[in-house]
Amino acid sequence: MSVIRVKKLHPEAILPTYGTEEAAGADLYACLEESVTIQPGHSAFIPTGLALEVPKGCAGLIYARSGMACKRGLAPANKVGVIDSDYRGEIRVVLLNHSGQAQTVQPGERIAQMIITPVLMPAYTETEDLTDTDRGTGGFGSTGK
């Protein structure tokens, strides 16, 4: 098991936790002094009160919690947040309210989930041609025929 070093920036911050033994994502918690209400179509930065060390060669990916997204319409505004391995600032989640009614985020509430994953950092080189595949240049919806 890997270990991620986490610094509490606020005494009330909650370290990431896994909901089950085999959960892929660790839950992130709102570190708020008071609740925050997000109006329909609006977003708000929700602090976690944490900074962490993502290992070199990895990234922290921030995803929606399925229950919060499906039941309340709250999900990260940028769809997937990316924490680079050299970032040491506070992890904040920008929640967008996709629902038709105001949604309130409470202090200590689980707001997103984070997965630490390896990343490739290839060099990009320009070329005149690419290898052929069965799909070729077929784009959106081209494999659903």
PDB file of N, CA and C in Angstrom, residues 30-132:
ATOM      1  N   ALA A  30     -15.727  18.673   2.842  1.00  0.00           N
ATOM      2  CA  ALA A  30     -15.801  20.136   2.900  1.00  0.00           C
ATOM      3  C   ALA A  30     -15.253  20.617   4.230  1.00  0.00           C
ATOM      4  N   CYS A  31     -14.310  21.532   4.178  1.00  0.00           N
ATOM      5  CA  CYS A  31     -13.757  22.156   5.387  1.00  0.00           C
ATOM      6  C   CYS A  31     -14.296  23.581   5.424  1.00  0.00           C
ATOM      7  N   LEU A  32     -15.477  23.708   5.999  1.00  0.00           N
ATOM      8  CA  LEU A  32     -16.198  24.981   6.022  1.00  0.00           C
ATOM      9  C   LEU A  32     -16.492  25.405   7.450  1.00  0.00           C
ATOM     10  N   GLU A  33     -16.483  26.706   7.704  1.00  0.00           N
ATOM     11  CA  GLU A  33     -16.877  27.217   9.013  1.00  0.00           C
ATOM     12  C   GLU A  33     -18.394  27.277   9.119  1.00  0.00           C
ATOM     13  N   GLU A  34     -19.052  27.461   7.965  1.00  0.00           N
ATOM     14  CA  GLU A  34     -20.518  27.467   7.910  1.00  0.00           C
ATOM     15  C   GLU A  34     -20.938  26.918   6.559  1.00  0.00           C
ATOM     16  N   SER A  35     -22.192  26.520   6.462  1.00  0.00           N
ATOM     17  CA  SER A  35     -22.682  25.928   5.225  1.00  0.00           C
ATOM     18  C   SER A  35     -22.617  26.934   4.069  1.00  0.00           C
ATOM     19  N   VAL A  36     -22.544  26.394   2.851  1.00  0.00           N
ATOM     20  CA  VAL A  36     -22.492  27.199   1.630  1.00  0.00           C
ATOM     21  C   VAL A  36     -23.642  26.759   0.738  1.00  0.00           C
ATOM     22  N   THR A  37     -24.463  27.711   0.315  1.00  0.00           N
ATOM     23  CA  THR A  37     -25.570  27.408  -0.594  1.00  0.00           C
ATOM     24  C   THR A  37     -25.175  27.809  -2.004  1.00  0.00           C
ATOM     25  N   ILE A  38     -25.369  26.875  -2.930  1.00  0.00           N
ATOM     26  CA  ILE A  38     -25.033  27.102  -4.340  1.00  0.00           C
ATOM     27  C   ILE A  38     -26.343  27.167  -5.122  1.00  0.00           C
ATOM     28  N   GLN A  39     -26.568  28.280  -5.779  1.00  0.00           N
ATOM     29  CA  GLN A  39     -27.790  28.475  -6.558  1.00  0.00           C
ATOM     30  C   GLN A  39     -27.726  27.667  -7.857  1.00  0.00           C
ATOM     31  N   PRO A  40     -28.878  27.348  -8.459  1.00  0.00           N
ATOM     32  CA  PRO A  40     -28.892  26.617  -9.729  1.00  0.00           C
ATOM     33  C   PRO A  40     -28.047  27.320 -10.786  1.00  0.00           C
ATOM     34  N   GLY A  41     -27.222  26.553 -11.477  1.00  0.00           N
ATOM     35  CA  GLY A  41     -26.387  27.097 -12.534  1.00  0.00           C
ATOM     36  C   GLY A  41     -25.146  27.821 -12.043  1.00  0.00           C
ATOM     37  N   HIS A  42     -24.952  27.917 -10.749  1.00  0.00           N
ATOM     38  CA  HIS A  42     -23.789  28.590 -10.182  1.00  0.00           C
ATOM     39  C   HIS A  42     -22.821  27.574  -9.585  1.00  0.00           C
ATOM     40  N   SER A  43     -21.614  28.044  -9.302  1.00  0.00           N
ATOM     41  CA  SER A  43     -20.605  27.189  -8.701  1.00  0.00           C
ATOM     42  C   SER A  43     -19.993  27.891  -7.495  1.00  0.00           C
ATOM     43  N   ALA A  44     -19.311  27.103  -6.668  1.00  0.00           N
ATOM     44  CA  ALA A  44     -18.633  27.645  -5.488  1.00  0.00           C
ATOM     45  C   ALA A  44     -17.382  26.828  -5.216  1.00  0.00           C
ATOM     46  N   PHE A  45     -16.317  27.521  -4.805  1.00  0.00           N
ATOM     47  CA  PHE A  45     -15.099  26.843  -4.370  1.00  0.00           C
ATOM     48  C   PHE A  45     -15.344  26.292  -2.972  1.00  0.00           C
ATOM     49  N   ILE A  46     -15.156  25.000  -2.808  1.00  0.00           N
ATOM     50  CA  ILE A  46     -15.316  24.378  -1.505  1.00  0.00           C
ATOM     51  C   ILE A  46     -13.942  23.889  -1.045  1.00  0.00           C
ATOM     52  N   PRO A  47     -13.408  24.455   0.022  1.00  0.00           N
ATOM     53  CA  PRO A  47     -12.088  24.042   0.493  1.00  0.00           C
ATOM     54  C   PRO A  47     -12.144  22.695   1.203  1.00  0.00           C
ATOM     55  N   THR A  48     -11.024  21.975   1.157  1.00  0.00           N
ATOM     56  CA  THR A  48     -10.902  20.727   1.920  1.00  0.00           C
ATOM     57  C   THR A  48     -10.044  20.928   3.166  1.00  0.00           C
ATOM     58  N   GLY A  49      -9.291  22.039   3.205  1.00  0.00           N
ATOM     59  CA  GLY A  49      -8.407  22.277   4.328  1.00  0.00           C
ATOM     60  C   GLY A  49      -7.164  21.406   4.302  1.00  0.00           C
ATOM     61  N   LEU A  50      -6.895  20.780   3.144  1.00  0.00           N
ATOM     62  CA  LEU A  50      -5.775  19.857   3.022  1.00  0.00           C
ATOM     63  C   LEU A  50      -4.859  20.240   1.866  1.00  0.00           C
ATOM     64  N   ALA A  51      -3.589  19.960   2.045  1.00  0.00           N
ATOM     65  CA  ALA A  51      -2.605  19.971   0.960  1.00  0.00           C
ATOM     66  C   ALA A  51      -1.966  18.594   0.998  1.00  0.00           C
ATOM     67  N   LEU A  52      -1.508  18.105  -0.155  1.00  0.00           N
ATOM     68  CA  LEU A  52      -0.925  16.770  -0.154  1.00  0.00           C
ATOM     69  C   LEU A  52       0.202  16.653  -1.152  1.00  0.00           C
ATOM     70  N   GLU A  53       0.983  15.591  -1.000  1.00  0.00           N
ATOM     71  CA  GLU A  53       2.094  15.301  -1.901  1.00  0.00           C
ATOM     72  C   GLU A  53       1.704  14.150  -2.818  1.00  0.00           C
ATOM     73  N   VAL A  54       1.311  14.492  -4.026  1.00  0.00           N
ATOM     74  CA  VAL A  54       1.061  13.463  -5.030  1.00  0.00           C
ATOM     75  C   VAL A  54       2.429  12.973  -5.505  1.00  0.00           C
ATOM     76  N   PRO A  55       2.660  11.673  -5.517  1.00  0.00           N
ATOM     77  CA  PRO A  55       3.979  11.177  -5.924  1.00  0.00           C
ATOM     78  C   PRO A  55       4.342  11.599  -7.351  1.00  0.00           C
ATOM     79  N   LYS A  56       5.625  11.835  -7.563  1.00  0.00           N
ATOM     80  CA  LYS A  56       6.114  12.157  -8.906  1.00  0.00           C
ATOM     81  C   LYS A  56       5.739  11.013  -9.844  1.00  0.00           C
ATOM     82  N   GLY A  57       5.288  11.367 -11.046  1.00  0.00           N
ATOM     83  CA  GLY A  57       4.837  10.361 -12.006  1.00  0.00           C
ATOM     84  C   GLY A  57       3.377   9.983 -11.837  1.00  0.00           C
ATOM     85  N   CYS A  58       2.692  10.673 -10.913  1.00  0.00           N
ATOM     86  CA  CYS A  58       1.270  10.420 -10.677  1.00  0.00           C
ATOM     87  C   CYS A  58       0.510  11.735 -10.720  1.00  0.00           C
ATOM     88  N   ALA A  59      -0.803  11.640 -10.712  1.00  0.00           N
ATOM     89  CA  ALA A  59      -1.682  12.798 -10.587  1.00  0.00           C
ATOM     90  C   ALA A  59      -2.826  12.416  -9.676  1.00  0.00           C
ATOM     91  N   GLY A  60      -3.368  13.400  -8.986  1.00  0.00           N
ATOM     92  CA  GLY A  60      -4.599  13.200  -8.236  1.00  0.00           C
ATOM     93  C   GLY A  60      -5.741  13.660  -9.116  1.00  0.00           C
ATOM     94  N   LEU A  61      -6.698  12.798  -9.344  1.00  0.00           N
ATOM     95  CA  LEU A  61      -7.856  13.145 -10.176  1.00  0.00           C
ATOM     96  C   LEU A  61      -9.074  13.274  -9.277  1.00  0.00           C
ATOM     97  N   ILE A  62      -9.770  14.395  -9.396  1.00  0.00           N
ATOM     98  CA  ILE A  62     -10.935  14.695  -8.565  1.00  0.00           C
ATOM     99  C   ILE A  62     -12.190  14.471  -9.399  1.00  0.00           C
ATOM    100  N   TYR A  63     -13.025  13.563  -8.928  1.00  0.00           N
ATOM    101  CA  TYR A  63     -14.264  13.205  -9.620  1.00  0.00           C
ATOM    102  C   TYR A  63     -15.475  13.502  -8.734  1.00  0.00           C
ATOM    103  N   ALA A  64     -16.641  13.543  -9.366  1.00  0.00           N
ATOM    104  CA  ALA A  64     -17.893  13.692  -8.633  1.00  0.00           C
ATOM    105  C   ALA A  64     -18.141  12.452  -7.779  1.00  0.00           C
ATOM    106  N   ARG A  65     -18.825  12.645  -6.687  1.00  0.00           N
ATOM    107  CA  ARG A  65     -19.374  11.516  -5.930  1.00  0.00           C
ATOM    108  C   ARG A  65     -20.709  11.211  -6.601  1.00  0.00           C
ATOM    109  N   SER A  66     -20.927   9.971  -6.961  1.00  0.00           N
ATOM    110  CA  SER A  66     -22.108   9.643  -7.765  1.00  0.00           C
ATOM    111  C   SER A  66     -23.412  10.015  -7.075  1.00  0.00           C
ATOM    112  N   GLY A  67     -23.537   9.757  -5.781  1.00  0.00           N
ATOM    113  CA  GLY A  67     -24.772  10.103  -5.074  1.00  0.00           C
ATOM    114  C   GLY A  67     -25.042  11.591  -5.071  1.00  0.00           C
ATOM    115  N   MET A  68     -24.003  12.382  -4.840  1.00  0.00           N
ATOM    116  CA  MET A  68     -24.163  13.836  -4.803  1.00  0.00           C
ATOM    117  C   MET A  68     -24.533  14.368  -6.192  1.00  0.00           C
ATOM    118  N   ALA A  69     -23.926  13.809  -7.214  1.00  0.00           N
ATOM    119  CA  ALA A  69     -24.201  14.269  -8.580  1.00  0.00           C
ATOM    120  C   ALA A  69     -25.603  13.866  -9.026  1.00  0.00           C
ATOM    121  N   CYS A  70     -25.977  12.610  -8.781  1.00  0.00           N
ATOM    122  CA  CYS A  70     -27.273  12.105  -9.253  1.00  0.00           C
ATOM    123  C   CYS A  70     -28.451  12.622  -8.439  1.00  0.00           C
ATOM    124  N   LYS A  71     -28.298  12.655  -7.131  1.00  0.00           N
ATOM    125  CA  LYS A  71     -29.417  13.029  -6.264  1.00  0.00           C
ATOM    126  C   LYS A  71     -29.560  14.530  -6.077  1.00  0.00           C
ATOM    127  N   ARG A  72     -28.413  15.269  -6.108  1.00  0.00           N
ATOM    128  CA  ARG A  72     -28.461  16.698  -5.796  1.00  0.00           C
ATOM    129  C   ARG A  72     -27.973  17.590  -6.927  1.00  0.00           C
ATOM    130  N   GLY A  73     -27.415  17.011  -7.972  1.00  0.00           N
ATOM    131  CA  GLY A  73     -26.946  17.806  -9.104  1.00  0.00           C
ATOM    132  C   GLY A  73     -25.655  18.557  -8.852  1.00  0.00           C
ATOM    133  N   LEU A  74     -24.891  18.164  -7.835  1.00  0.00           N
ATOM    134  CA  LEU A  74     -23.623  18.830  -7.517  1.00  0.00           C
ATOM    135  C   LEU A  74     -22.454  17.987  -8.001  1.00  0.00           C
ATOM    136  N   ALA A  75     -21.618  18.580  -8.841  1.00  0.00           N
ATOM    137  CA  ALA A  75     -20.454  17.882  -9.393  1.00  0.00           C
ATOM    138  C   ALA A  75     -19.361  18.905  -9.676  1.00  0.00           C
ATOM    139  N   PRO A  76     -18.100  18.449  -9.746  1.00  0.00           N
ATOM    140  CA  PRO A  76     -17.027  19.397 -10.066  1.00  0.00           C
ATOM    141  C   PRO A  76     -17.309  20.150 -11.365  1.00  0.00           C
ATOM    142  N   ALA A  77     -17.124  21.449 -11.333  1.00  0.00           N
ATOM    143  CA  ALA A  77     -17.424  22.296 -12.483  1.00  0.00           C
ATOM    144  C   ALA A  77     -16.550  21.960 -13.679  1.00  0.00           C
ATOM    145  N   ASN A  78     -15.322  21.536 -13.435  1.00  0.00           N
ATOM    146  CA  ASN A  78     -14.414  21.208 -14.530  1.00  0.00           C
ATOM    147  C   ASN A  78     -14.468  19.726 -14.894  1.00  0.00           C
ATOM    148  N   LYS A  79     -15.480  19.019 -14.412  1.00  0.00           N
ATOM    149  CA  LYS A  79     -15.738  17.594 -14.669  1.00  0.00           C
ATOM    150  C   LYS A  79     -14.724  16.697 -13.989  1.00  0.00           C
ATOM    151  N   VAL A  80     -13.442  16.876 -14.252  1.00  0.00           N
ATOM    152  CA  VAL A  80     -12.382  16.143 -13.559  1.00  0.00           C
ATOM    153  C   VAL A  80     -11.290  17.143 -13.206  1.00  0.00           C
ATOM    154  N   GLY A  81     -11.028  17.280 -11.926  1.00  0.00           N
ATOM    155  CA  GLY A  81      -9.937  18.145 -11.485  1.00  0.00           C
ATOM    156  C   GLY A  81      -8.634  17.366 -11.516  1.00  0.00           C
ATOM    157  N   VAL A  82      -7.542  18.053 -11.786  1.00  0.00           N
ATOM    158  CA  VAL A  82      -6.232  17.412 -11.860  1.00  0.00           C
ATOM    159  C   VAL A  82      -5.302  18.078 -10.845  1.00  0.00           C
ATOM    160  N   ILE A  83      -4.738  17.269  -9.956  1.00  0.00           N
ATOM    161  CA  ILE A  83      -3.739  17.752  -9.001  1.00  0.00           C
ATOM    162  C   ILE A  83      -2.393  17.248  -9.489  1.00  0.00           C
ATOM    163  N   ASP A  84      -1.547  18.157  -9.922  1.00  0.00           N
ATOM    164  CA  ASP A  84      -0.217  17.800 -10.407  1.00  0.00           C
ATOM    165  C   ASP A  84       0.686  17.437  -9.227  1.00  0.00           C
ATOM    166  N   SER A  85       1.692  16.609  -9.502  1.00  0.00           N
ATOM    167  CA  SER A  85       2.579  16.141  -8.428  1.00  0.00           C
ATOM    168  C   SER A  85       3.422  17.254  -7.815  1.00  0.00           C
ATOM    169  N   ASP A  86       3.566  18.381  -8.497  1.00  0.00           N
ATOM    170  CA  ASP A  86       4.358  19.473  -7.927  1.00  0.00           C
ATOM    171  C   ASP A  86       3.500  20.545  -7.237  1.00  0.00           C
ATOM    172  N   TYR A  87       2.183  20.339  -7.140  1.00  0.00           N
ATOM    173  CA  TYR A  87       1.300  21.300  -6.477  1.00  0.00           C
ATOM    174  C   TYR A  87       1.265  21.014  -4.978  1.00  0.00           C
ATOM    175  N   ARG A  88       1.438  22.045  -4.185  1.00  0.00           N
ATOM    176  CA  ARG A  88       1.430  21.887  -2.732  1.00  0.00           C
ATOM    177  C   ARG A  88       0.406  22.781  -2.039  1.00  0.00           C
ATOM    178  N   GLY A  89      -0.472  23.393  -2.811  1.00  0.00           N
ATOM    179  CA  GLY A  89      -1.491  24.262  -2.226  1.00  0.00           C
ATOM    180  C   GLY A  89      -2.704  23.478  -1.762  1.00  0.00           C
ATOM    181  N   GLU A  90      -3.669  24.214  -1.229  1.00  0.00           N
ATOM    182  CA  GLU A  90      -4.894  23.585  -0.724  1.00  0.00           C
ATOM    183  C   GLU A  90      -5.695  22.951  -1.858  1.00  0.00           C
ATOM    184  N   ILE A  91      -6.218  21.778  -1.578  1.00  0.00           N
ATOM    185  CA  ILE A  91      -7.125  21.113  -2.523  1.00  0.00           C
ATOM    186  C   ILE A  91      -8.506  21.741  -2.313  1.00  0.00           C
ATOM    187  N   ARG A  92      -9.016  22.353  -3.372  1.00  0.00           N
ATOM    188  CA  ARG A  92     -10.354  22.932  -3.350  1.00  0.00           C
ATOM    189  C   ARG A  92     -11.137  22.323  -4.507  1.00  0.00           C
ATOM    190  N   VAL A  93     -12.419  22.116  -4.299  1.00  0.00           N
ATOM    191  CA  VAL A  93     -13.287  21.545  -5.318  1.00  0.00           C
ATOM    192  C   VAL A  93     -14.293  22.604  -5.725  1.00  0.00           C
ATOM    193  N   VAL A  94     -14.366  22.896  -7.016  1.00  0.00           N
ATOM    194  CA  VAL A  94     -15.358  23.847  -7.516  1.00  0.00           C
ATOM    195  C   VAL A  94     -16.609  23.045  -7.854  1.00  0.00           C
ATOM    196  N   LEU A  95     -17.623  23.141  -7.006  1.00  0.00           N
ATOM    197  CA  LEU A  95     -18.866  22.415  -7.246  1.00  0.00           C
ATOM    198  C   LEU A  95     -19.827  23.277  -8.046  1.00  0.00           C
ATOM    199  N   LEU A  96     -20.383  22.689  -9.103  1.00  0.00           N
ATOM    200  CA  LEU A  96     -21.388  23.347  -9.942  1.00  0.00           C
ATOM    201  C   LEU A  96     -22.738  22.714  -9.648  1.00  0.00           C
ATOM    202  N   ASN A  97     -23.733  23.546  -9.457  1.00  0.00           N
ATOM    203  CA  ASN A  97     -25.090  23.074  -9.202  1.00  0.00           C
ATOM    204  C   ASN A  97     -25.820  22.923 -10.535  1.00  0.00           C
ATOM    205  N   HIS A  98     -25.974  21.679 -10.978  1.00  0.00           N
ATOM    206  CA  HIS A  98     -26.677  21.375 -12.229  1.00  0.00           C
ATOM    207  C   HIS A  98     -28.183  21.238 -12.008  1.00  0.00           C
ATOM    208  N   SER A  99     -28.626  21.269 -10.770  1.00  0.00           N
ATOM    209  CA  SER A  99     -30.040  21.048 -10.487  1.00  0.00           C
ATOM    210  C   SER A  99     -30.843  22.332 -10.689  1.00  0.00           C
ATOM    211  N   GLY A 100     -32.140  22.225 -10.515  1.00  0.00           N
ATOM    212  CA  GLY A 100     -33.031  23.376 -10.660  1.00  0.00           C
ATOM    213  C   GLY A 100     -33.321  24.070  -9.351  1.00  0.00           C
ATOM    214  N   GLN A 101     -32.681  23.640  -8.261  1.00  0.00           N
ATOM    215  CA  GLN A 101     -32.919  24.279  -6.978  1.00  0.00           C
ATOM    216  C   GLN A 101     -31.623  24.468  -6.208  1.00  0.00           C
ATOM    217  N   ALA A 102     -31.642  25.414  -5.294  1.00  0.00           N
ATOM    218  CA  ALA A 102     -30.450  25.697  -4.488  1.00  0.00           C
ATOM    219  C   ALA A 102     -30.042  24.454  -3.714  1.00  0.00           C
ATOM    220  N   GLN A 103     -28.730  24.250  -3.602  1.00  0.00           N
ATOM    221  CA  GLN A 103     -28.186  23.106  -2.866  1.00  0.00           C
ATOM    222  C   GLN A 103     -27.215  23.638  -1.820  1.00  0.00           C
ATOM    223  N   THR A 104     -27.295  23.099  -0.621  1.00  0.00           N
ATOM    224  CA  THR A 104     -26.441  23.549   0.474  1.00  0.00           C
ATOM    225  C   THR A 104     -25.423  22.481   0.827  1.00  0.00           C
ATOM    226  N   VAL A 105     -24.153  22.899   0.901  1.00  0.00           N
ATOM    227  CA  VAL A 105     -23.058  22.022   1.299  1.00  0.00           C
ATOM    228  C   VAL A 105     -22.755  22.315   2.761  1.00  0.00           C
ATOM    229  N   GLN A 106     -22.743  21.258   3.565  1.00  0.00           N
ATOM    230  CA  GLN A 106     -22.527  21.394   5.002  1.00  0.00           C
ATOM    231  C   GLN A 106     -21.056  21.176   5.368  1.00  0.00           C
ATOM    232  N   PRO A 107     -20.585  21.798   6.443  1.00  0.00           N
ATOM    233  CA  PRO A 107     -19.236  21.509   6.934  1.00  0.00           C
ATOM    234  C   PRO A 107     -19.083  20.008   7.197  1.00  0.00           C
ATOM    235  N   GLY A 108     -17.955  19.442   6.770  1.00  0.00           N
ATOM    236  CA  GLY A 108     -17.692  18.022   6.988  1.00  0.00           C
ATOM    237  C   GLY A 108     -18.357  17.081   6.011  1.00  0.00           C
ATOM    238  N   GLU A 109     -19.124  17.614   5.063  1.00  0.00           N
ATOM    239  CA  GLU A 109     -19.817  16.767   4.080  1.00  0.00           C
ATOM    240  C   GLU A 109     -18.840  16.261   3.023  1.00  0.00           C
ATOM    241  N   ARG A 110     -19.047  15.027   2.557  1.00  0.00           N
ATOM    242  CA  ARG A 110     -18.230  14.480   1.472  1.00  0.00           C
ATOM    243  C   ARG A 110     -18.631  15.176   0.175  1.00  0.00           C
ATOM    244  N   ILE A 111     -17.650  15.758  -0.526  1.00  0.00           N
ATOM    245  CA  ILE A 111     -17.970  16.603  -1.684  1.00  0.00           C
ATOM    246  C   ILE A 111     -17.450  16.071  -3.012  1.00  0.00           C
ATOM    247  N   ALA A 112     -16.491  15.186  -2.987  1.00  0.00           N
ATOM    248  CA  ALA A 112     -15.895  14.666  -4.223  1.00  0.00           C
ATOM    249  C   ALA A 112     -15.077  13.443  -3.850  1.00  0.00           C
ATOM    250  N   GLN A 113     -14.542  12.778  -4.857  1.00  0.00           N
ATOM    251  CA  GLN A 113     -13.637  11.665  -4.599  1.00  0.00           C
ATOM    252  C   GLN A 113     -12.367  11.851  -5.408  1.00  0.00           C
ATOM    253  N   MET A 114     -11.270  11.349  -4.853  1.00  0.00           N
ATOM    254  CA  MET A 114      -9.963  11.537  -5.475  1.00  0.00           C
ATOM    255  C   MET A 114      -9.330  10.171  -5.734  1.00  0.00           C
ATOM    256  N   ILE A 115      -8.769  10.038  -6.927  1.00  0.00           N
ATOM    257  CA  ILE A 115      -8.012   8.847  -7.298  1.00  0.00           C
ATOM    258  C   ILE A 115      -6.595   9.284  -7.625  1.00  0.00           C
ATOM    259  N   ILE A 116      -5.613   8.630  -7.027  1.00  0.00           N
ATOM    260  CA  ILE A 116      -4.208   8.868  -7.352  1.00  0.00           C
ATOM    261  C   ILE A 116      -3.835   7.843  -8.406  1.00  0.00           C
ATOM    262  N   THR A 117      -3.366   8.315  -9.548  1.00  0.00           N
ATOM    263  CA  THR A 117      -3.094   7.396 -10.657  1.00  0.00           C
ATOM    264  C   THR A 117      -1.787   7.754 -11.362  1.00  0.00           C
ATOM    265  N   PRO A 118      -1.092   6.738 -11.885  1.00  0.00           N
ATOM    266  CA  PRO A 118       0.118   7.030 -12.670  1.00  0.00           C
ATOM    267  C   PRO A 118      -0.237   7.785 -13.952  1.00  0.00           C
ATOM    268  N   VAL A 119       0.675   8.619 -14.396  1.00  0.00           N
ATOM    269  CA  VAL A 119       0.484   9.335 -15.660  1.00  0.00           C
ATOM    270  C   VAL A 119       1.728   9.156 -16.532  1.00  0.00           C
ATOM    271  N   LEU A 120       1.504   9.110 -17.822  1.00  0.00           N
ATOM    272  CA  LEU A 120       2.599   9.086 -18.790  1.00  0.00           C
ATOM    273  C   LEU A 120       2.906  10.515 -19.183  1.00  0.00           C
ATOM    274  N   MET A 121       4.159  10.804 -19.412  1.00  0.00           N
ATOM    275  CA  MET A 121       4.549  12.140 -19.867  1.00  0.00           C
ATOM    276  C   MET A 121       5.399  11.976 -21.123  1.00  0.00           C
ATOM    277  N   PRO A 122       4.752  11.588 -22.232  1.00  0.00           N
ATOM    278  CA  PRO A 122       5.498  11.341 -23.460  1.00  0.00           C
ATOM    279  C   PRO A 122       5.985  12.634 -24.104  1.00  0.00           C
ATOM    280  N   ALA A 123       6.986  12.498 -24.923  1.00  0.00           N
ATOM    281  CA  ALA A 123       7.418  13.607 -25.771  1.00  0.00           C
ATOM    282  C   ALA A 123       6.525  13.592 -27.005  1.00  0.00           C
ATOM    283  N   TYR A 124       6.147  14.743 -27.490  1.00  0.00           N
ATOM    284  CA  TYR A 124       5.304  14.852 -28.683  1.00  0.00           C
ATOM    285  C   TYR A 124       6.169  15.257 -29.858  1.00  0.00           C
ATOM    286  N   THR A 125       6.004  14.536 -30.959  1.00  0.00           N
ATOM    287  CA  THR A 125       6.776  14.839 -32.154  1.00  0.00           C
ATOM    288  C   THR A 125       5.834  14.932 -33.345  1.00  0.00           C
ATOM    289  N   GLU A 126       6.064  15.903 -34.186  1.00  0.00           N
ATOM    290  CA  GLU A 126       5.217  16.102 -35.354  1.00  0.00           C
ATOM    291  C   GLU A 126       5.536  15.057 -36.415  1.00  0.00           C
ATOM    292  N   THR A 127       4.490  14.605 -37.115  1.00  0.00           N
ATOM    293  CA  THR A 127       4.654  13.623 -38.179  1.00  0.00           C
ATOM    294  C   THR A 127       3.705  13.951 -39.321  1.00  0.00           C
ATOM    295  N   GLU A 128       3.999  13.436 -40.491  1.00  0.00           N
ATOM    296  CA  GLU A 128       3.138  13.656 -41.656  1.00  0.00           C
ATOM    297  C   GLU A 128       2.028  12.604 -41.753  1.00  0.00           C
ATOM    298  N   ASP A 129       2.226  11.432 -41.133  1.00  0.00           N
ATOM    299  CA  ASP A 129       1.216  10.386 -41.235  1.00  0.00           C
ATOM    300  C   ASP A 129       1.175   9.580 -39.940  1.00  0.00           C
ATOM    301  N   LEU A 130       0.021   8.924 -39.728  1.00  0.00           N
ATOM    302  CA  LEU A 130      -0.203   8.079 -38.560  1.00  0.00           C
ATOM    303  C   LEU A 130      -0.501   6.661 -39.034  1.00  0.00           C
ATOM    304  N   THR A 131      -0.322   5.693 -38.157  1.00  0.00           N
ATOM    305  CA  THR A 131      -0.607   4.303 -38.546  1.00  0.00           C
ATOM    306  C   THR A 131      -2.104   4.139 -38.799  1.00  0.00           C
ATOM    307  N   ASP A 132      -2.459   3.219 -39.690  1.00  0.00           N
ATOM    308  CA  ASP A 132      -3.853   2.940 -40.004  1.00  0.00           C
ATOM    309  C   ASP A 132      -4.465   2.031 -38.942  1.00  0.00           C
TER     310      ASP A 132
END
